[in-house]
Coordinates of N, CA and C in Angstrom, one line a residue:
Chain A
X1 N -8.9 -17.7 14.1 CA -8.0 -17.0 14.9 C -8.7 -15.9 15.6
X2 N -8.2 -15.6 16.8 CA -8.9 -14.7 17.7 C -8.3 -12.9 16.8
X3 N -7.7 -12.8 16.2 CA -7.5 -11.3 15.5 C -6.4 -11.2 16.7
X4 N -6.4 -9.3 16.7 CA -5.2 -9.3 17.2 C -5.3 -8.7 18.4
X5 N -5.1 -9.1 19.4 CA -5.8 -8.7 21.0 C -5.0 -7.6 21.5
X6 N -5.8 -6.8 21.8 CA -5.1 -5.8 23.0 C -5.4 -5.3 24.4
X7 N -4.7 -5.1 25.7 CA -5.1 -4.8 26.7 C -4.7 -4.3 26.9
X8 N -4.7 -3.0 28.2 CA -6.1 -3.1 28.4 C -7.2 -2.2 27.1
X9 N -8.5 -2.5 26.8 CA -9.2 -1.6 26.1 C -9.4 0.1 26.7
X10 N -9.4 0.4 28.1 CA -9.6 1.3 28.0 C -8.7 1.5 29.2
X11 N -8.1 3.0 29.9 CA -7.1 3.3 30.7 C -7.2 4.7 30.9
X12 N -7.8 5.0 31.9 CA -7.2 6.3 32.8 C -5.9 6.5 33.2
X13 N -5.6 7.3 33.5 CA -4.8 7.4 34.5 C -3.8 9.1 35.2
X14 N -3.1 9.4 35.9 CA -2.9 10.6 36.2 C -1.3 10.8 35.5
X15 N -1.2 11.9 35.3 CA -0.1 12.5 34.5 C 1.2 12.5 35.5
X16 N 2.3 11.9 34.9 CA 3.3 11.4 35.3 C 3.3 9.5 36.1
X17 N 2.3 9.4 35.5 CA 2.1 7.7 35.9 C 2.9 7.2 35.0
X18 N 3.1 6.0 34.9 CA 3.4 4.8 33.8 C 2.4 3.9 33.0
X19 N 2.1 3.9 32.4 CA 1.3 3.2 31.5 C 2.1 2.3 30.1
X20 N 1.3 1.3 30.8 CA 2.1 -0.1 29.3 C 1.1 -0.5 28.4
X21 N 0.5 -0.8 27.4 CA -0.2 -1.6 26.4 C 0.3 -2.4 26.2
X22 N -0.5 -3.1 26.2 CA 0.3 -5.1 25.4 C -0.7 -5.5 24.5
X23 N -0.1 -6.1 23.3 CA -0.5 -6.3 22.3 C 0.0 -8.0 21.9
X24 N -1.2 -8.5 21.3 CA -0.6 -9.9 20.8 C -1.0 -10.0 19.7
X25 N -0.1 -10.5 18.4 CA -0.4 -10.2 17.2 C -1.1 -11.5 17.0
X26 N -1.4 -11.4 15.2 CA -1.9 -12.9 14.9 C -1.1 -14.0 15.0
X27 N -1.3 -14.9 15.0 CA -0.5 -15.9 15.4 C 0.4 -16.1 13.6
X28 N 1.2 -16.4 13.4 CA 2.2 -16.5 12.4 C 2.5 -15.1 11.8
X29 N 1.6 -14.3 12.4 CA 2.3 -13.0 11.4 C 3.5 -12.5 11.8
X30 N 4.6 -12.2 11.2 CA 5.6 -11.6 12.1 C 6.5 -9.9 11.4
X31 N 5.6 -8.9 11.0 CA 5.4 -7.7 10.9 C 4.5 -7.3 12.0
X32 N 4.7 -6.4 12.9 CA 3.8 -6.0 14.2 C 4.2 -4.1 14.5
X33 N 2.6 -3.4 14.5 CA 2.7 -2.0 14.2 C 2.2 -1.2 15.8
X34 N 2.8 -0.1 15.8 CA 1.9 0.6 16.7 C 1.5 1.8 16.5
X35 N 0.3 2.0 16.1 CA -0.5 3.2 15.7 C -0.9 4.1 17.2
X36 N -0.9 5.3 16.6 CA -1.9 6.8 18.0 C -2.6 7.3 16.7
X37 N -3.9 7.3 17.5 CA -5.4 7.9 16.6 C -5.6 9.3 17.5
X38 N -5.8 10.7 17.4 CA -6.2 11.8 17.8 C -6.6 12.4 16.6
X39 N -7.9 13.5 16.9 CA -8.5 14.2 16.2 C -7.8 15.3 15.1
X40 N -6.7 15.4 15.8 CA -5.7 16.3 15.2 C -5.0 15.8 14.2
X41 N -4.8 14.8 14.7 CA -3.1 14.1 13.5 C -3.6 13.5 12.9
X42 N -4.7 12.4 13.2 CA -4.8 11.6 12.5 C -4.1 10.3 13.0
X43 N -4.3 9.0 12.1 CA -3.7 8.0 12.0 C -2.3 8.0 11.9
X44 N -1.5 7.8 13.2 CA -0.1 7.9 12.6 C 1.1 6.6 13.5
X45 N 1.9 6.0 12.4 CA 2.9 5.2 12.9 C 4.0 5.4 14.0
X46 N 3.7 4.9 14.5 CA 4.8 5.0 15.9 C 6.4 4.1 15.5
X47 N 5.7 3.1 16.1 CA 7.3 2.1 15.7 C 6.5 0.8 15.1
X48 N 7.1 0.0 13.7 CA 6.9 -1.3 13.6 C 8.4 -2.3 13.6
X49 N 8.1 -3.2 13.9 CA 9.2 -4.6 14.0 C 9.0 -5.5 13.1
X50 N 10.1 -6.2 12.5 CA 9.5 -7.5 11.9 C 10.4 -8.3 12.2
X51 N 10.3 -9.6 12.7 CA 10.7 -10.7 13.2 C 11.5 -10.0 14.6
X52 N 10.6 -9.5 15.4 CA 11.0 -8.6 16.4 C 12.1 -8.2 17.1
X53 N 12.2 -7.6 15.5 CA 13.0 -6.2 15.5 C 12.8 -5.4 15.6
X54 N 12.5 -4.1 16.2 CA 12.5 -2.9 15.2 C 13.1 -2.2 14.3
X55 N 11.8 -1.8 13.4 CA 12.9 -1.6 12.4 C 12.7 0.1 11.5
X56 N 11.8 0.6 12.5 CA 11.8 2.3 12.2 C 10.6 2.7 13.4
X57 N 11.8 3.5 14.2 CA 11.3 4.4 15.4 C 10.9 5.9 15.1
X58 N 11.0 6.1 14.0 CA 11.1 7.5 13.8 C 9.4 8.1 14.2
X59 N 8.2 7.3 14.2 CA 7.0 8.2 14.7 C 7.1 8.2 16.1
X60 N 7.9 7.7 17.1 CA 7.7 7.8 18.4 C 8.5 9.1 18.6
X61 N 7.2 9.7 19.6 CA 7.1 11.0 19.6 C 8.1 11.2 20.8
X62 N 8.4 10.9 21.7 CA 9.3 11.8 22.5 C 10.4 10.1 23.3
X63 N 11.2 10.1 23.8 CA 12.0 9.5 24.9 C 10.9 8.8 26.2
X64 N 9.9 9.4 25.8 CA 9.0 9.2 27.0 C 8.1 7.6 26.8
X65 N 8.7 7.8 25.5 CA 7.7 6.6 24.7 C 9.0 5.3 24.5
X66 N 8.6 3.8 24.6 CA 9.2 2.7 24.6 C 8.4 1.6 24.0
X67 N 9.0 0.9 23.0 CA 8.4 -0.3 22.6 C 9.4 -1.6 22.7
X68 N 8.5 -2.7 23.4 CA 9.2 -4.0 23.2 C 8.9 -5.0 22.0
X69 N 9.6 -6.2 21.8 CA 8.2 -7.1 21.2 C 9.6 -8.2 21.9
X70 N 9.7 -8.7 22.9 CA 10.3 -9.8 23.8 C 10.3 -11.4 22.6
X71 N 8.9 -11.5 22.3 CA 9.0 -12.9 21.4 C 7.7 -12.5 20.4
X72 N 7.5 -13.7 19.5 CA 6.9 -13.3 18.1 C 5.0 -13.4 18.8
X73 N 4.9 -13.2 20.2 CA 3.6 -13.5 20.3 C 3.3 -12.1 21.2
X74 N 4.0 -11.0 21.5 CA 4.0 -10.0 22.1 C 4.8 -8.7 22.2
X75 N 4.1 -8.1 22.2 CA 4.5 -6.4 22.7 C 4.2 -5.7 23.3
X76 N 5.0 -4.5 23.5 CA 4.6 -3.7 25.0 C 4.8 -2.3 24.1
X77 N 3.9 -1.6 24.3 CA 4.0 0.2 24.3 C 3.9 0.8 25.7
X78 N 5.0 1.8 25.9 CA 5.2 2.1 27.2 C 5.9 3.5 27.6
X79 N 5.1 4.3 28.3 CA 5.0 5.8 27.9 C 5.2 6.4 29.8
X80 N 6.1 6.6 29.9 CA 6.7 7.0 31.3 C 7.1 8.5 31.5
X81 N 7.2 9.6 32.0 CA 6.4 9.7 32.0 C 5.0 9.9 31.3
X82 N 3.6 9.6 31.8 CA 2.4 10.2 31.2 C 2.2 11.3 30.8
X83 N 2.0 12.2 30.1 CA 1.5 13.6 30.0 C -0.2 13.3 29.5
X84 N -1.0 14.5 29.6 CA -2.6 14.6 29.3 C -2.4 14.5 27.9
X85 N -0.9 15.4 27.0 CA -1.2 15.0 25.5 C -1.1 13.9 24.4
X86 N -0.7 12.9 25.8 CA -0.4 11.5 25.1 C -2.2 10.8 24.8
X87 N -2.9 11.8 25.6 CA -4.4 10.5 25.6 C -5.0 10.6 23.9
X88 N -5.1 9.7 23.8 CA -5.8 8.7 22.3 C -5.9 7.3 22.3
X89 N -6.1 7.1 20.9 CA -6.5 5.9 20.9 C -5.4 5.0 20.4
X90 N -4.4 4.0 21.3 CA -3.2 3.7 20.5 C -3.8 2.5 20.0
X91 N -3.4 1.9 18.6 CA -3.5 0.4 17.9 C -2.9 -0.2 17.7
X92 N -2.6 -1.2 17.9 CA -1.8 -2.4 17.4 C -2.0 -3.3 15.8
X93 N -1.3 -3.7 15.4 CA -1.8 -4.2 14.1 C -0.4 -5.4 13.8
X94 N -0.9 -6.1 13.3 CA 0.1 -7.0 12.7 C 0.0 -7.7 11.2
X95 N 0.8 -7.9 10.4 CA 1.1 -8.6 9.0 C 2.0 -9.6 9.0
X96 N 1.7 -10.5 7.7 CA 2.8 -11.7 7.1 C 4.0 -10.1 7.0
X97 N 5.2 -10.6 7.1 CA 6.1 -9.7 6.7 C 6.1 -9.4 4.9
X98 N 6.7 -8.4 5.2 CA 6.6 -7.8 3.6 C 5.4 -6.9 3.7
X99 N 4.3 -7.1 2.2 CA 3.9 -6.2 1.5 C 2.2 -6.9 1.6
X100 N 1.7 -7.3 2.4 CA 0.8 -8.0 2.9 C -0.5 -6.8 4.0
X101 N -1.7 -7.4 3.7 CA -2.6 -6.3 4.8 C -2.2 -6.9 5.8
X102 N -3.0 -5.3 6.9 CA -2.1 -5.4 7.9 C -3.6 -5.5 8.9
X103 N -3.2 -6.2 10.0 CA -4.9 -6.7 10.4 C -4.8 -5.6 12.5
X104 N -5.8 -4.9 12.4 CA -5.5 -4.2 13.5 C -6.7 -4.5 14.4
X105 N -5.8 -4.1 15.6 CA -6.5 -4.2 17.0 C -7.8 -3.5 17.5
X106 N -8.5 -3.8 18.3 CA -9.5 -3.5 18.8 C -9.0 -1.8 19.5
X107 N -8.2 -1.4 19.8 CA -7.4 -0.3 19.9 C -7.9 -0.3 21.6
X108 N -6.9 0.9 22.5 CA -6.8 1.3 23.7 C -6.8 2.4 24.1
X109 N -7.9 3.1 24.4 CA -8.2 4.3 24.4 C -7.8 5.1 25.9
X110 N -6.7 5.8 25.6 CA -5.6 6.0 26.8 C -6.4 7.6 27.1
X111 N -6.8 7.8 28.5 CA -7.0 9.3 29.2 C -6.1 9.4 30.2
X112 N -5.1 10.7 30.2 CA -4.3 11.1 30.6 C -4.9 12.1 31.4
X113 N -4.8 12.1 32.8 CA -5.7 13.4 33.6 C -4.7 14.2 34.2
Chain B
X1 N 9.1 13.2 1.1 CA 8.0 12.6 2.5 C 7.1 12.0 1.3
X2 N 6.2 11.0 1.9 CA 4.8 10.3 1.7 C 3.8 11.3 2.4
X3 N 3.1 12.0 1.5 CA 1.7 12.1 1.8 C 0.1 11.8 1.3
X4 N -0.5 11.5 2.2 CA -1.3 10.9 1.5 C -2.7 11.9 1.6
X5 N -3.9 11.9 0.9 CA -4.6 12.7 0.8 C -6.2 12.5 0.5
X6 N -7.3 12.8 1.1 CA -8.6 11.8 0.6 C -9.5 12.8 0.3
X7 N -9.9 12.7 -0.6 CA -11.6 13.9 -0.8 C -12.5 12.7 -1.1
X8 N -13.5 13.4 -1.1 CA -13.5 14.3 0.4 C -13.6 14.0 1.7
X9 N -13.5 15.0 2.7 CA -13.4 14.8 3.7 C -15.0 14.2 4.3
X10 N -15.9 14.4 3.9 CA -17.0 14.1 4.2 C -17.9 14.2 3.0
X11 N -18.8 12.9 3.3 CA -19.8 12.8 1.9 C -21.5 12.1 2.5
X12 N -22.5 12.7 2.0 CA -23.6 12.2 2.2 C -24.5 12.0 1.1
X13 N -24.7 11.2 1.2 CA -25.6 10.1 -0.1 C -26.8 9.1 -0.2
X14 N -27.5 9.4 -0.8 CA -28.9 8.7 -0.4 C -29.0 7.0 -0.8
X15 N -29.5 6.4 0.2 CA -29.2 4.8 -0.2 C -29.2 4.8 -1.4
X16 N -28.6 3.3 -1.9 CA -28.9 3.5 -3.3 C -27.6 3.7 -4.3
X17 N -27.4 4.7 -4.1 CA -26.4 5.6 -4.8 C -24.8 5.2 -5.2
X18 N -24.1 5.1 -6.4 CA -23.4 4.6 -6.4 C -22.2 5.6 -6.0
X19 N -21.0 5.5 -5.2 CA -20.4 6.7 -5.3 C -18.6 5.9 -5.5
X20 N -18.0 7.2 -5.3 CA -16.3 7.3 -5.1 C -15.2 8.0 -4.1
X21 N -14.6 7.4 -3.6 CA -13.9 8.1 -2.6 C -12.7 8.1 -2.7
X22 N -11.9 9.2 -2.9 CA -10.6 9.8 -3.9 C -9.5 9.6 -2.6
X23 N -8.5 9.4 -2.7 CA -7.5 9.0 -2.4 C -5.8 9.2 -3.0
X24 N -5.2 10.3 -3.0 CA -4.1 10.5 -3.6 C -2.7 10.6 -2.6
X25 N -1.7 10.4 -3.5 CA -0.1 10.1 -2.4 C 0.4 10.7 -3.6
X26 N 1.8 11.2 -2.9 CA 2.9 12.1 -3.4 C 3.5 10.9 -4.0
X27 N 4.2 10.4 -3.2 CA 5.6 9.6 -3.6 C 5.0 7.6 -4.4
X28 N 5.2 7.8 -5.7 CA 5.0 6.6 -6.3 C 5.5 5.3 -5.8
X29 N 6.4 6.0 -5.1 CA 7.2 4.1 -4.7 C 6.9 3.3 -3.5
X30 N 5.1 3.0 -4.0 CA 5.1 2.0 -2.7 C 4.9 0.8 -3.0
X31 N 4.5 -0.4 -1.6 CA 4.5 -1.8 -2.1 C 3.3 -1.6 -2.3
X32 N 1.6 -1.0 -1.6 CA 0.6 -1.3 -2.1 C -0.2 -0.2 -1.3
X33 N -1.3 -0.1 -1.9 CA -1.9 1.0 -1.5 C -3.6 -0.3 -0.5
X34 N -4.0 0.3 0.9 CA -4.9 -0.7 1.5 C -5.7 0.6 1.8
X35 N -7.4 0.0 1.5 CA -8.6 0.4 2.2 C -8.8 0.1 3.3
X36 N -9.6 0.5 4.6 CA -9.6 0.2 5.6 C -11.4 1.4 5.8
X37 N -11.6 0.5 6.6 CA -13.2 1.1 7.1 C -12.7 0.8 8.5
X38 N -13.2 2.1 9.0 CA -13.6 2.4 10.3 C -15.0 3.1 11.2
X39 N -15.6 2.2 11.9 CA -16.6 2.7 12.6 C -16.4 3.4 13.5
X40 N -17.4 4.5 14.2 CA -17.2 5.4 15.4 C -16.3 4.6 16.7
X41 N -15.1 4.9 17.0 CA -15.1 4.3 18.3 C -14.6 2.6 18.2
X42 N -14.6 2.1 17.1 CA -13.7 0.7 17.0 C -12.6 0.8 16.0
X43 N -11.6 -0.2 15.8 CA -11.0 -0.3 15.4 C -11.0 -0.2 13.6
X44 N -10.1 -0.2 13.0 CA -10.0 -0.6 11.9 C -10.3 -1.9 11.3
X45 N -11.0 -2.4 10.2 CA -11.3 -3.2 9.1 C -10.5 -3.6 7.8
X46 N -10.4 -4.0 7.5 CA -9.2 -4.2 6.0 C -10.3 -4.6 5.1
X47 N -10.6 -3.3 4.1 CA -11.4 -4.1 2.7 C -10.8 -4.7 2.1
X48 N -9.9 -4.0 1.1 CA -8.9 -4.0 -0.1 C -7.6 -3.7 0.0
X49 N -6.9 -4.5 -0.3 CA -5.5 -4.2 -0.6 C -4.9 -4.3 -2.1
X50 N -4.3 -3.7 -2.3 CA -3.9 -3.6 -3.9 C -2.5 -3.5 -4.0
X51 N -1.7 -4.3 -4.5 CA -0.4 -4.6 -5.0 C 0.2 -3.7 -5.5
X52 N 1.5 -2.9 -5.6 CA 2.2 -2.1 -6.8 C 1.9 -2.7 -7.9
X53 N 2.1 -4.0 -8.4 CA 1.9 -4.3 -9.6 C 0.3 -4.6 -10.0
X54 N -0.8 -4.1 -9.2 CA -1.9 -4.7 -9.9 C -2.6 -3.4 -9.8
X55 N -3.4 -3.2 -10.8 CA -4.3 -2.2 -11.0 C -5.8 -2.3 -10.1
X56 N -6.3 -2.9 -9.9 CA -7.4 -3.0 -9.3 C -7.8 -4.2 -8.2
X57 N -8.8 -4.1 -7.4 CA -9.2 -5.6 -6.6 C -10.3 -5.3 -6.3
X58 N -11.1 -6.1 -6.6 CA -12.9 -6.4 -6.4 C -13.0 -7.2 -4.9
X59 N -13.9 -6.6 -4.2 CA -14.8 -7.7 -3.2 C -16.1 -7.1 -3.3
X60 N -17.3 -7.9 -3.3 CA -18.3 -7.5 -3.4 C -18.8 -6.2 -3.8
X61 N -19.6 -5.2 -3.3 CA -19.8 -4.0 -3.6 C -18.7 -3.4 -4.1
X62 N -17.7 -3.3 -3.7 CA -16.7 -2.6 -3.5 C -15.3 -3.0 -4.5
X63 N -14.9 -1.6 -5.1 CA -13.7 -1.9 -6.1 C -12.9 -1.1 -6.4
X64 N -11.8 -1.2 -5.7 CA -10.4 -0.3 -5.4 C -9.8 -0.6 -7.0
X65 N -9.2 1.0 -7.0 CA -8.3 0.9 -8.7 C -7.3 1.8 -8.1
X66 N -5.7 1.4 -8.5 CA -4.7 1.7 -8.2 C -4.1 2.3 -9.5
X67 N -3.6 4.0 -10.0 CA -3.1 4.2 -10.9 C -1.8 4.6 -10.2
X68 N -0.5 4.2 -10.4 CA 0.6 4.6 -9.2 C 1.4 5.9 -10.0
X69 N 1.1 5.9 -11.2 CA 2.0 7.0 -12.3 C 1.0 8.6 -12.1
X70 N 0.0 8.3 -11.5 CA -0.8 9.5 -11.5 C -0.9 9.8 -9.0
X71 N -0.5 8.9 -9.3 CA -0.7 8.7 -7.9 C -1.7 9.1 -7.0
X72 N -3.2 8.2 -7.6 CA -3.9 7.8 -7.0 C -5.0 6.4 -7.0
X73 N -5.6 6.7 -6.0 CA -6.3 5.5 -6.0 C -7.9 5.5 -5.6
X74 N -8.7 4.9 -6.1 CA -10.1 5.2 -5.8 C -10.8 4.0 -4.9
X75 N -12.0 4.4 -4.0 CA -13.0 3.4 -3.5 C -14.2 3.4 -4.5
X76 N -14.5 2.6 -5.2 CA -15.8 2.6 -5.7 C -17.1 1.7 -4.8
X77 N -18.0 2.3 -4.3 CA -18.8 1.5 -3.7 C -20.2 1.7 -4.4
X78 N -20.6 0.2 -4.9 CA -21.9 0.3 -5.6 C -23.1 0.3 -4.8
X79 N -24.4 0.8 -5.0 CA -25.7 0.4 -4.5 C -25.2 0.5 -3.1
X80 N -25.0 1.4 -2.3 CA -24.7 2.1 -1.1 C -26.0 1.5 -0.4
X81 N -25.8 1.6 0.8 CA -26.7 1.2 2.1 C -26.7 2.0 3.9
X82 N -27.1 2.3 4.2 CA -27.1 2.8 5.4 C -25.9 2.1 6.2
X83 N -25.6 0.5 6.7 CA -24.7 0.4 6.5 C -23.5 0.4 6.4
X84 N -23.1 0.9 5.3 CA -22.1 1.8 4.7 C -21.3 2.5 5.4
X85 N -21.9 3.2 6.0 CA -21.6 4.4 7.2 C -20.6 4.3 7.9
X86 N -19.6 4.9 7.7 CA -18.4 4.9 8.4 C -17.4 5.8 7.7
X87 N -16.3 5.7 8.5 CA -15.3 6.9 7.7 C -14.1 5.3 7.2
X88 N -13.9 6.2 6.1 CA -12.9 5.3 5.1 C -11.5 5.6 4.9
X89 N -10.5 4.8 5.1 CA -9.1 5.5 5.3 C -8.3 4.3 4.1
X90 N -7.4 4.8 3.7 CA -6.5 4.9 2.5 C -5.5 4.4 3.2
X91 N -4.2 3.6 2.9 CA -3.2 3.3 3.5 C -2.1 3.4 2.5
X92 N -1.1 4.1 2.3 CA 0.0 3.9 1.0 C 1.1 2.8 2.2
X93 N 1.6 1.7 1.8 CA 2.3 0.6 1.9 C 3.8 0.8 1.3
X94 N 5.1 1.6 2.1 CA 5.8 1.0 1.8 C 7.0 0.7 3.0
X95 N 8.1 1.5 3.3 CA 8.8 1.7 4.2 C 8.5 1.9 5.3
X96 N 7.6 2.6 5.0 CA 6.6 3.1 6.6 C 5.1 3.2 6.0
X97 N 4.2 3.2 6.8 CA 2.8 3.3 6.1 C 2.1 4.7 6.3
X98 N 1.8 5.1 5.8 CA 1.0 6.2 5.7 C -0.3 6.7 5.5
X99 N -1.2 7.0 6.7 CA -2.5 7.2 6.2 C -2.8 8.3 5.8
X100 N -4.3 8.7 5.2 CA -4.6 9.6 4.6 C -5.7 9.8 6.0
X101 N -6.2 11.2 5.8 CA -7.2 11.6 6.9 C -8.8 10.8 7.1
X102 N -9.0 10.2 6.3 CA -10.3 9.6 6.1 C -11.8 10.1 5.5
X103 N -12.7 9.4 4.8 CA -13.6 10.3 4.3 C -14.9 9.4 5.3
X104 N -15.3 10.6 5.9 CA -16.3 10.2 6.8 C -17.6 9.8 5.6
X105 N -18.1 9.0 5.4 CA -19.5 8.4 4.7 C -20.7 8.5 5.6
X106 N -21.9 8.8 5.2 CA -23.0 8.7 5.8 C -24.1 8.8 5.1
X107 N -24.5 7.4 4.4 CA -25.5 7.1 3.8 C -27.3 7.1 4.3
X108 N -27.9 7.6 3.8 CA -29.5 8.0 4.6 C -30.4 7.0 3.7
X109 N -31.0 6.5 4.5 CA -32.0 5.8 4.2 C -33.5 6.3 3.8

């Protein structure tokens, strides 16, 4: 299995842009996560879904921020407007549902200018 | 709340060397506690995962012990290597996941 892909890997872009991440999990897993890495916070949960659902939004940090997962082979992170303090490194990761490891993305290292 | 907690923050160690990387959570009730290595600049790795109901799990060098009544959990890594080197992060597994800050490793040859 190719792991769990994400594009794009890396992204500029100017404050009050739109920016989307797309993420494709492993193929049968159907628990799918979205992580933000910064120096400050640390590793922290945004939203995860299982059988694409969501099923706890509470780390998504403002209205500004949106997650899809359309069908069991995709999702969208999507952050309108941009601000400079959104830039990090967002992740994707996906699991068998339940209580299973969880196998993460090559991550997308977002600069907000 | 879940928090989770890792000492140390940073550790240096001469190849060779057998060491431990500490790992503790507040809240007992999770499904499993997962190791995870991370190198500068890439993604996350998955060592170990360890069950609520199991006390420990072996892969090679390496051997995670889960006590959930004391609420914590250890990395044991034997005969260290350059290698090695990376920062190591703790995962508590339940409702939501929660990391700990990571213990940066940097083994010298």
């Amino acid at each position: 299995d190719a792991g769990v892909i994400q594009s794009p890997r890396h992204e500029v872009t100017e404050m009050g842009q739109e920016v989307t991440l797309r993420c494709k999990p492993i193929s049968g897993h159907n628990s799918l996560f979205w992580y933000r890495q910064t120096m400050m916070r640390g590793l922290e949960l945004l939203i995860y879904f299982n059988n694409n659902v969501p099923i706890d939004d509470s780390g998504m940090p403002e209205d500004r921020f949106s997650a899809k997962m359309p069908n069991a082979s995709f999702s969208t992170l999507k952050i309108q407007p941009s601000e400079p303090r959104d830039s990090a490194v967002y992740f994707c990761a996906s699991s068998l549902l339940g209580r299973y490891e969880q196998y993460f993305g090559p991550g997308t290292r977002l600069t907000v200018t | 709340k879940q928090e989770v907690t890792q000492i140390p923050a940073a550790l240096s160690v001469p190849e060779g060397e057998n060491l431990v990387l500490n790992c503790s959570f507040t809240d007992s009730a999770i499904y499993n506690l997962q190791w995870f290595r991370q190198d500068p600049g890439k993604g996350l790795t998955s060592l170990l995962l360890i069950q609520s109901s199991q006390r420990e799990q072996t892969s090679g060098r390496l051997n995670a012990s889960l006590d959930k009544s004391s609420g914590r959990s250890t990395l044991y890594i034997a005969a260290s290597q350059p290698g090695d080197s990376a920062t190591y992060l703790c995962a508590s597994g339940g409702f939501k996941t929660i990391f700990g800050a990571g213990t940066r490793l940097f083994v010298k040859a």
